[in-house]
Short mmCIF file of C-alpha atoms in Angstrom, two decimals:
data_model
loop_
_atom_site.label_atom_id
_atom_site.label_comp_id
_atom_site.label_asym_id
_atom_site.label_seq_id
_atom_site.Cartn_x
_atom_site.Cartn_y
_atom_site.Cartn_z
CA UNK A 1 30.20 121.67 25.25
CA UNK A 2 31.75 118.68 23.59
CA UNK A 3 30.27 115.19 24.60
CA UNK A 4 32.70 112.24 24.91
CA UNK A 5 31.80 108.53 24.83
CA UNK A 6 31.79 106.74 27.87
CA UNK A 7 35.00 104.65 26.96
CA UNK A 8 37.82 105.54 25.07
CA UNK A 9 40.48 103.22 23.27
CA UNK A 10 44.00 103.35 24.62
CA UNK A 11 46.80 102.33 22.12
CA UNK A 12 49.62 100.97 23.95
CA UNK A 13 53.16 100.14 22.71
CA UNK A 14 55.05 97.32 23.99
CA UNK A 15 58.83 96.67 23.19
CA UNK A 16 61.45 94.68 24.90
CA UNK A 17 64.71 95.83 26.40
CA UNK A 18 66.66 92.83 25.01
CA UNK A 19 65.47 92.48 21.49
CA UNK A 20 65.13 95.96 19.68
CA UNK A 21 63.44 94.33 16.93
CA UNK A 22 60.36 93.60 18.90
CA UNK A 23 57.20 95.69 19.10
CA UNK A 24 53.55 95.34 19.63
CA UNK A 25 50.76 97.65 19.57
CA UNK A 26 47.86 96.77 21.52
CA UNK A 27 44.27 98.80 21.26
CA UNK A 28 42.07 98.02 24.41
CA UNK A 29 38.91 99.59 25.57
CA UNK A 30 39.89 101.78 28.46
CA UNK A 31 36.75 100.23 30.67
CA UNK A 32 38.39 96.51 30.18
CA UNK A 33 40.29 95.30 33.08
CA UNK A 34 43.97 94.69 33.42
CA UNK A 35 43.27 90.94 33.27
CA UNK A 36 41.74 91.39 29.54
CA UNK A 37 44.99 93.42 28.67
CA UNK A 38 47.00 90.51 30.23
CA UNK A 39 44.84 87.76 28.23
CA UNK A 40 45.48 89.78 25.02
CA UNK A 41 49.44 90.07 25.60
CA UNK A 42 49.36 86.35 26.41
CA UNK A 43 47.63 85.07 23.45
CA UNK A 44 49.20 87.46 21.00
CA UNK A 45 52.79 86.36 22.17
CA UNK A 46 52.03 82.75 22.64
CA UNK A 47 52.86 82.59 26.21
CA UNK A 48 51.52 79.53 28.60
CA UNK A 49 48.47 81.13 30.44
CA UNK A 50 49.31 79.11 33.39
CA UNK A 51 52.49 80.89 34.03
CA UNK A 52 52.15 83.67 36.90
CA UNK A 53 52.60 87.43 35.49
CA UNK A 54 52.34 91.10 36.94
CA UNK A 55 51.71 94.43 35.39
CA UNK A 56 53.37 97.11 37.35
CA UNK A 57 52.88 100.79 37.16
CA UNK A 58 56.00 102.54 36.37
CA UNK A 59 57.31 106.13 36.44
CA UNK A 60 59.38 107.94 33.61
CA UNK A 61 62.55 105.95 34.43
CA UNK A 62 60.78 102.44 34.37
CA UNK A 63 60.99 102.14 38.34
CA UNK A 64 58.16 99.79 39.75
CA UNK A 65 55.25 100.95 41.31
CA UNK A 66 51.82 99.49 42.52
CA UNK A 67 51.58 95.90 41.36
CA UNK A 68 48.74 94.24 39.65
CA UNK A 69 48.55 90.37 39.85
CA UNK A 70 46.86 87.37 38.43
CA UNK A 71 46.26 86.05 42.25
CA UNK A 72 44.50 87.99 45.11
CA UNK A 73 47.62 88.15 47.26
CA UNK A 74 46.60 90.00 50.32
CA UNK A 75 48.56 90.14 53.28
CA UNK A 76 48.87 92.21 56.68
CA UNK A 77 51.57 94.26 56.75
CA UNK A 78 52.92 95.74 53.30
CA UNK A 79 50.77 97.14 50.65
CA UNK A 80 48.67 94.43 48.80
CA UNK A 81 49.34 93.85 45.29
CA UNK A 82 45.79 94.34 43.34
CA UNK A 83 43.98 91.52 41.47
CA UNK A 84 44.23 92.36 37.67
CA UNK A 85 40.66 91.31 37.35
CA UNK A 86 39.39 94.08 39.86
CA UNK A 87 40.70 97.27 38.07
CA UNK A 88 39.58 98.88 34.64
CA UNK A 89 42.64 100.03 32.98
CA UNK A 90 41.06 103.82 32.90
CA UNK A 91 41.28 103.64 36.89
CA UNK A 92 44.92 103.86 36.71
CA UNK A 93 45.95 105.01 33.55
CA UNK A 94 44.67 108.51 32.20
CA UNK A 95 47.44 110.14 30.23
CA UNK A 96 49.55 109.62 27.19
CA UNK A 97 53.13 108.44 27.94
CA UNK A 98 52.08 106.80 31.30
CA UNK A 99 54.20 103.50 31.38
CA UNK A 100 53.65 99.84 32.89
CA UNK A 101 55.96 97.05 33.17
CA UNK A 102 54.58 93.41 32.27
CA UNK A 103 56.75 90.91 34.01
CA UNK A 104 56.24 87.83 32.23
CA UNK A 105 58.43 85.61 34.13
CA UNK A 106 58.56 86.50 37.90
CA UNK A 107 61.41 84.00 38.62
CA UNK A 108 63.98 86.07 36.60
CA UNK A 109 62.09 89.55 36.58
CA UNK A 110 62.06 89.38 32.69
CA UNK A 111 59.87 92.46 31.70
CA UNK A 112 58.40 93.98 28.68
CA UNK A 113 58.18 97.92 28.30
CA UNK A 114 54.76 99.34 27.66
CA UNK A 115 53.73 102.87 26.92
CA UNK A 116 50.41 104.62 26.50
CA UNK A 117 50.65 106.28 23.08
CA UNK A 118 47.18 107.37 22.09
CA UNK A 119 43.59 107.86 23.42
CA UNK A 120 40.88 107.80 20.80
CA UNK A 121 37.42 107.32 20.14
CA UNK A 122 36.39 103.73 19.07
CA UNK A 123 36.23 103.00 15.47
CA UNK A 124 32.81 101.61 14.39
CA UNK A 125 32.85 97.91 13.76
CA UNK A 126 36.10 97.28 15.48
CA UNK A 127 36.06 94.79 18.33
CA UNK A 128 38.49 95.40 20.85
CA UNK A 129 40.97 94.74 22.36
CA UNK A 130 43.41 94.18 19.40
CA UNK A 131 46.88 93.87 18.49
CA UNK A 132 47.28 96.58 15.61
CA UNK A 133 50.90 96.12 14.98
CA UNK A 134 53.31 93.15 15.36
CA UNK A 135 56.97 93.47 14.54
CA UNK A 136 59.61 90.49 15.52
CA UNK A 137 59.58 87.51 17.64
CA UNK A 138 58.14 87.49 21.31
CA UNK A 139 60.90 86.70 23.85
CA UNK A 140 61.10 83.20 25.42
CA UNK A 141 58.50 83.28 28.17
CA UNK A 142 60.49 80.91 30.57
CA UNK A 143 64.19 81.26 31.14
CA UNK A 144 64.77 77.63 32.17
CA UNK A 145 62.34 75.30 30.15
CA UNK A 146 63.28 72.36 32.13
CA UNK A 147 61.37 73.54 35.07
CA UNK A 148 58.12 72.69 33.51
CA UNK A 149 59.26 69.56 31.73
CA UNK A 150 56.16 67.15 31.62
CA UNK A 151 56.41 63.92 33.60
CA UNK A 152 55.72 62.10 30.19
CA UNK A 153 59.24 63.17 29.04
CA UNK A 154 60.84 60.88 31.78
CA UNK A 155 61.42 57.00 30.89
CA UNK A 156 60.94 54.36 33.60
CA UNK A 157 64.33 53.91 34.73
CA UNK A 158 65.34 57.74 34.59
CA UNK A 159 68.56 59.56 36.02
CA UNK A 160 66.70 60.12 39.72
CA UNK A 161 66.50 56.29 40.08
CA UNK A 162 69.96 55.96 38.79
CA UNK A 163 71.30 58.35 41.39
CA UNK A 164 69.22 56.87 44.34
CA UNK A 165 70.42 53.24 43.07
CA UNK A 166 74.23 54.24 43.84
CA UNK A 167 73.41 54.90 47.71
CA UNK A 168 72.85 52.12 50.42
CA UNK A 169 70.16 53.49 52.60
CA UNK A 170 71.62 51.30 55.46
CA UNK A 171 74.77 53.05 55.40
CA UNK A 172 73.03 56.29 56.78
CA UNK A 173 71.14 54.83 59.59
CA UNK A 174 68.30 56.38 61.35
CA UNK A 175 70.26 59.57 61.99
CA UNK A 176 70.27 60.64 58.21
CA UNK A 177 72.95 62.35 56.06
CA UNK A 178 74.50 64.15 59.32
CA UNK A 179 73.92 61.47 62.16
CA UNK A 180 75.96 58.69 63.39
CA UNK A 181 79.77 58.70 64.38
CA UNK A 182 80.66 62.34 65.92
#
């Protein structure tokens, strides 16, 4: 009877549906959590770690299944999403060719496609997780960069002040925009 190590290394391939020249291979210990995988992806792609992201289990047609989130989003009715930090990868992914979607911009549903390529024993001296192959530039994380514009970028007299300066508050009265002469 062959004895297997308690943990195996999972080699995942990540591709983009928008950029055929983008590819990443990640190797991660199967006993690490999806949060560790998320952190590896965020760091490797240079994404802003303060932005929300989710993994979804996916079928062979890339249809979304169970969601793994950064935040615990329990609710009363529907099936709650599972926090990434509470699930080891090997608890949900067991076989080659299993798939995940990594949604890195939840507002536009921009995703990267991930498939388990290989399962092997850890290589002595290698500290996992690692990015073992990197081709092409990563996608832009957020579709609209103006959403996260720092406050420092506004001048003292900004456009909003100009717009509000055009209105006379006495013109609208206590009734607001809709009130007044009916």
